[in-house]
């Protein structure tokens, strides 16, 4: 641990506030890299003689901040970690930083299935850091999860995250293109969830450098209209879901209507759009008849 005075740290925070740099990002860096949470800091007073113990030396911490501000590199990639729901996940350049709006998928899935006692098999297609699958098995002890990703390095991070958080073995991990690695689950999956790459080309090309330079393109880019992966997932879903099984997709703000049409075409009913907390139709749901 590296000791610094509370005063030095607060003076640095004050300078950053003065420069109008993003103070939430600074607190995240202090937490994830320095090991000092925002609430720890609130307990200290600027004029106190208190000492603070950091996980890295102050100079290195400042260098990481400069790396963040000059290159627009997200703190999560600098720190190698991210908070999502009540978990801390390891993050590398191979995985998307799990987004706050995606957190809601866990409640949507639990609401759809209803009773906590139900034993079901679910699939998290394109698991990335593993966030969705891990949260679901931890909150639903009777659920067995399958997590897939096309990227073997992402899948390794997902498995590592699961092993760190849980000693159970309720998730099986498979590498491959959407449903392809799940042949032996054909017709047995009760619930499939995916936050697939859905950003249309024109939007992708205008994303800020913090995203385009650091987050994996394969996690975001959904082809010309953003729907190319979603079409693959929906068209193959009937081979893998049980009759009455559910599909939950996260989507771009304007895609839900088109996704509902696709779901209808492939034999789904009970179609629904769920708004995220920002009021955007972020999730589209259907049940395979
Ligand atoms: C938007 S990210 C979602 C990651 C994570 N589920 C989350 O919500 O934070 C999409 C994920 O799909 C994976 N992916 C992209 N194309 C795929 C494919 N053809 N088959 C399976 N996974 C794919 C990416 O590697 C990435 O991890």
XYZ file of C-alpha atoms in Angstrom, residues 38-248:
211
model
C -16.090 7.564 -2.873
C -17.669 6.845 0.492
C -14.183 6.390 2.047
C -13.332 9.865 0.785
C -16.494 11.463 2.146
C -15.424 10.365 5.605
C -12.232 12.399 5.380
C -11.813 16.151 5.684
C -9.581 18.210 3.466
C -7.765 19.904 6.328
C -7.313 16.802 8.369
C -3.946 15.201 8.908
C -5.408 11.894 7.827
C -3.444 9.531 5.663
C -4.885 7.602 2.787
C -3.575 4.271 1.594
C -3.607 3.663 -2.149
C -3.059 0.395 -3.994
C -0.631 2.155 -6.366
C 1.626 5.155 -5.847
C 0.170 8.613 -6.367
C 2.383 9.391 -9.351
C 1.231 6.248 -11.208
C -2.389 7.037 -10.357
C -2.009 10.498 -11.865
C -0.408 8.962 -14.970
C -3.433 6.688 -15.410
C -5.715 9.720 -15.162
C -3.728 11.472 -17.899
C -3.955 8.334 -20.039
C -7.725 8.457 -19.561
C -8.136 12.149 -20.390
C -5.645 12.350 -23.257
C -6.596 9.147 -25.069
C -10.274 9.048 -23.979
C -9.560 5.535 -22.707
C -12.385 4.347 -20.450
C -11.379 3.949 -16.797
C -12.700 0.381 -16.858
C -10.086 -0.639 -19.457
C -7.353 1.204 -17.566
C -8.373 -0.493 -14.336
C -9.223 -3.875 -15.866
C -12.515 -3.892 -13.976
C -16.079 -2.617 -13.945
C -19.009 -2.492 -11.576
C -22.295 -3.904 -12.835
C -25.302 -4.439 -10.569
C -23.717 -5.423 -7.261
C -20.731 -7.167 -8.823
C -17.222 -6.247 -9.831
C -16.167 -7.883 -13.096
C -12.774 -8.239 -14.684
C -12.670 -6.414 -18.014
C -10.123 -6.653 -20.839
C -9.952 -5.199 -24.341
C -11.765 -8.356 -25.539
C -15.015 -7.551 -23.759
C -17.558 -4.762 -23.778
C -17.877 -2.684 -20.605
C -21.242 -3.914 -19.304
C -23.740 -1.047 -19.522
C -26.086 0.162 -16.821
C -29.156 -0.126 -19.087
C -28.458 -3.856 -19.559
C -28.850 -4.453 -15.811
C -32.629 -4.481 -16.288
C -32.456 -7.713 -18.320
C -31.999 -9.618 -15.078
C -35.351 -8.381 -13.685
C -37.127 -8.899 -17.017
C -35.915 -12.509 -17.166
C -36.863 -13.232 -13.563
C -40.329 -11.644 -14.042
C -41.032 -13.712 -17.158
C -40.172 -17.004 -15.498
C -42.102 -16.120 -12.353
C -41.606 -18.672 -9.611
C -38.072 -18.878 -8.223
C -38.639 -22.621 -7.731
C -38.900 -23.341 -11.448
C -35.959 -25.295 -12.803
C -35.065 -23.910 -16.182
C -32.264 -23.869 -18.732
C -31.376 -20.448 -20.078
C -28.848 -19.252 -22.652
C -26.969 -15.953 -22.603
C -25.883 -15.539 -26.227
C -22.851 -13.253 -26.622
C -21.976 -13.261 -22.947
C -18.916 -10.935 -23.102
C -17.740 -10.471 -19.511
C -20.408 -12.986 -18.435
C -22.359 -10.339 -16.551
C -25.911 -11.364 -17.522
C -25.436 -15.122 -17.093
C -23.609 -14.721 -13.794
C -26.215 -12.370 -12.309
C -29.020 -14.718 -13.404
C -27.601 -17.883 -11.831
C -26.731 -16.069 -8.639
C -30.247 -14.701 -8.262
C -32.025 -17.876 -9.394
C -30.513 -20.908 -7.705
C -32.600 -23.388 -9.726
C -31.547 -22.036 -13.112
C -28.885 -23.706 -15.262
C -27.132 -21.308 -17.604
C -25.360 -21.627 -20.906
C -23.117 -18.747 -21.901
C -21.753 -18.429 -25.436
C -19.492 -16.061 -27.282
C -17.775 -16.041 -30.680
C -14.629 -14.715 -29.028
C -12.673 -17.286 -27.039
C -10.849 -14.576 -25.081
C -14.138 -12.998 -24.031
C -15.407 -16.420 -23.002
C -12.291 -17.008 -20.879
C -12.942 -13.715 -19.057
C -16.578 -14.703 -18.500
C -15.509 -18.055 -16.998
C -12.886 -16.347 -14.840
C -15.467 -13.856 -13.574
C -17.860 -16.666 -12.726
C -15.168 -18.653 -10.884
C -14.201 -15.560 -8.866
C -17.788 -14.796 -7.851
C -19.173 -18.291 -7.336
C -17.978 -21.742 -6.348
C -21.047 -23.371 -7.997
C -21.036 -24.807 -11.506
C -24.388 -23.664 -12.851
C -23.076 -22.148 -16.090
C -21.567 -24.005 -19.052
C -19.490 -21.916 -21.441
C -19.344 -22.502 -25.215
C -17.473 -20.707 -27.961
C -19.128 -20.260 -31.353
C -21.525 -18.415 -33.594
C -24.769 -17.716 -31.685
C -26.665 -21.027 -31.326
C -24.167 -23.138 -33.276
C -22.274 -24.594 -30.280
C -25.565 -25.582 -28.594
C -26.641 -28.455 -30.863
C -27.118 -30.826 -27.915
C -29.524 -28.328 -26.310
C -31.831 -28.271 -29.372
C -35.467 -27.876 -28.244
C -34.509 -27.721 -24.526
C -33.882 -24.051 -23.769
C -36.596 -22.321 -21.735
C -35.232 -18.807 -22.004
C -32.655 -17.147 -24.260
C -31.267 -13.718 -23.641
C -28.979 -11.709 -25.824
C -27.482 -8.278 -25.845
C -26.070 -8.709 -29.348
C -24.077 -6.237 -31.456
C -26.869 -4.006 -32.804
C -25.341 -0.646 -33.753
C -26.116 0.308 -37.394
C -23.170 1.274 -39.638
C -23.971 5.007 -39.807
C -24.211 5.227 -36.006
C -21.129 3.076 -35.430
C -19.021 5.383 -37.597
C -19.968 8.357 -35.413
C -19.339 6.761 -32.024
C -16.968 8.680 -29.720
C -13.324 7.612 -29.636
C -13.771 6.281 -26.080
C -15.934 3.579 -27.673
C -14.610 3.102 -31.181
C -10.911 3.068 -30.208
C -11.253 0.790 -27.192
C -14.371 -1.386 -27.224
C -14.395 -4.483 -29.449
C -16.100 -3.829 -32.792
C -17.496 -7.362 -32.793
C -19.385 -6.520 -29.591
C -21.094 -3.472 -31.099
C -21.353 -3.462 -34.875
C -24.609 -4.916 -36.161
C -24.135 -4.469 -39.927
C -25.761 -1.921 -42.219
C -29.087 -1.692 -40.352
C -27.812 -3.049 -37.040
C -30.056 -6.101 -37.316
C -27.817 -8.692 -38.946
C -27.022 -10.592 -35.712
C -30.534 -10.181 -34.365
C -31.924 -11.796 -37.561
C -29.580 -14.780 -37.109
C -30.537 -15.203 -33.479
C -34.295 -15.035 -34.173
C -34.273 -17.278 -37.230
C -32.461 -20.107 -35.403
C -34.262 -19.687 -32.084
C -37.148 -22.088 -32.956
C -34.624 -24.963 -33.197
C -33.382 -24.429 -29.663
C -36.272 -23.123 -27.564
C -38.904 -25.323 -25.974
C -42.483 -24.588 -27.073
C -43.518 -21.684 -24.864
C -39.855 -20.669 -24.387
C -38.903 -16.996 -24.262
C -36.454 -14.826 -26.146
C -35.324 -11.480 -24.716
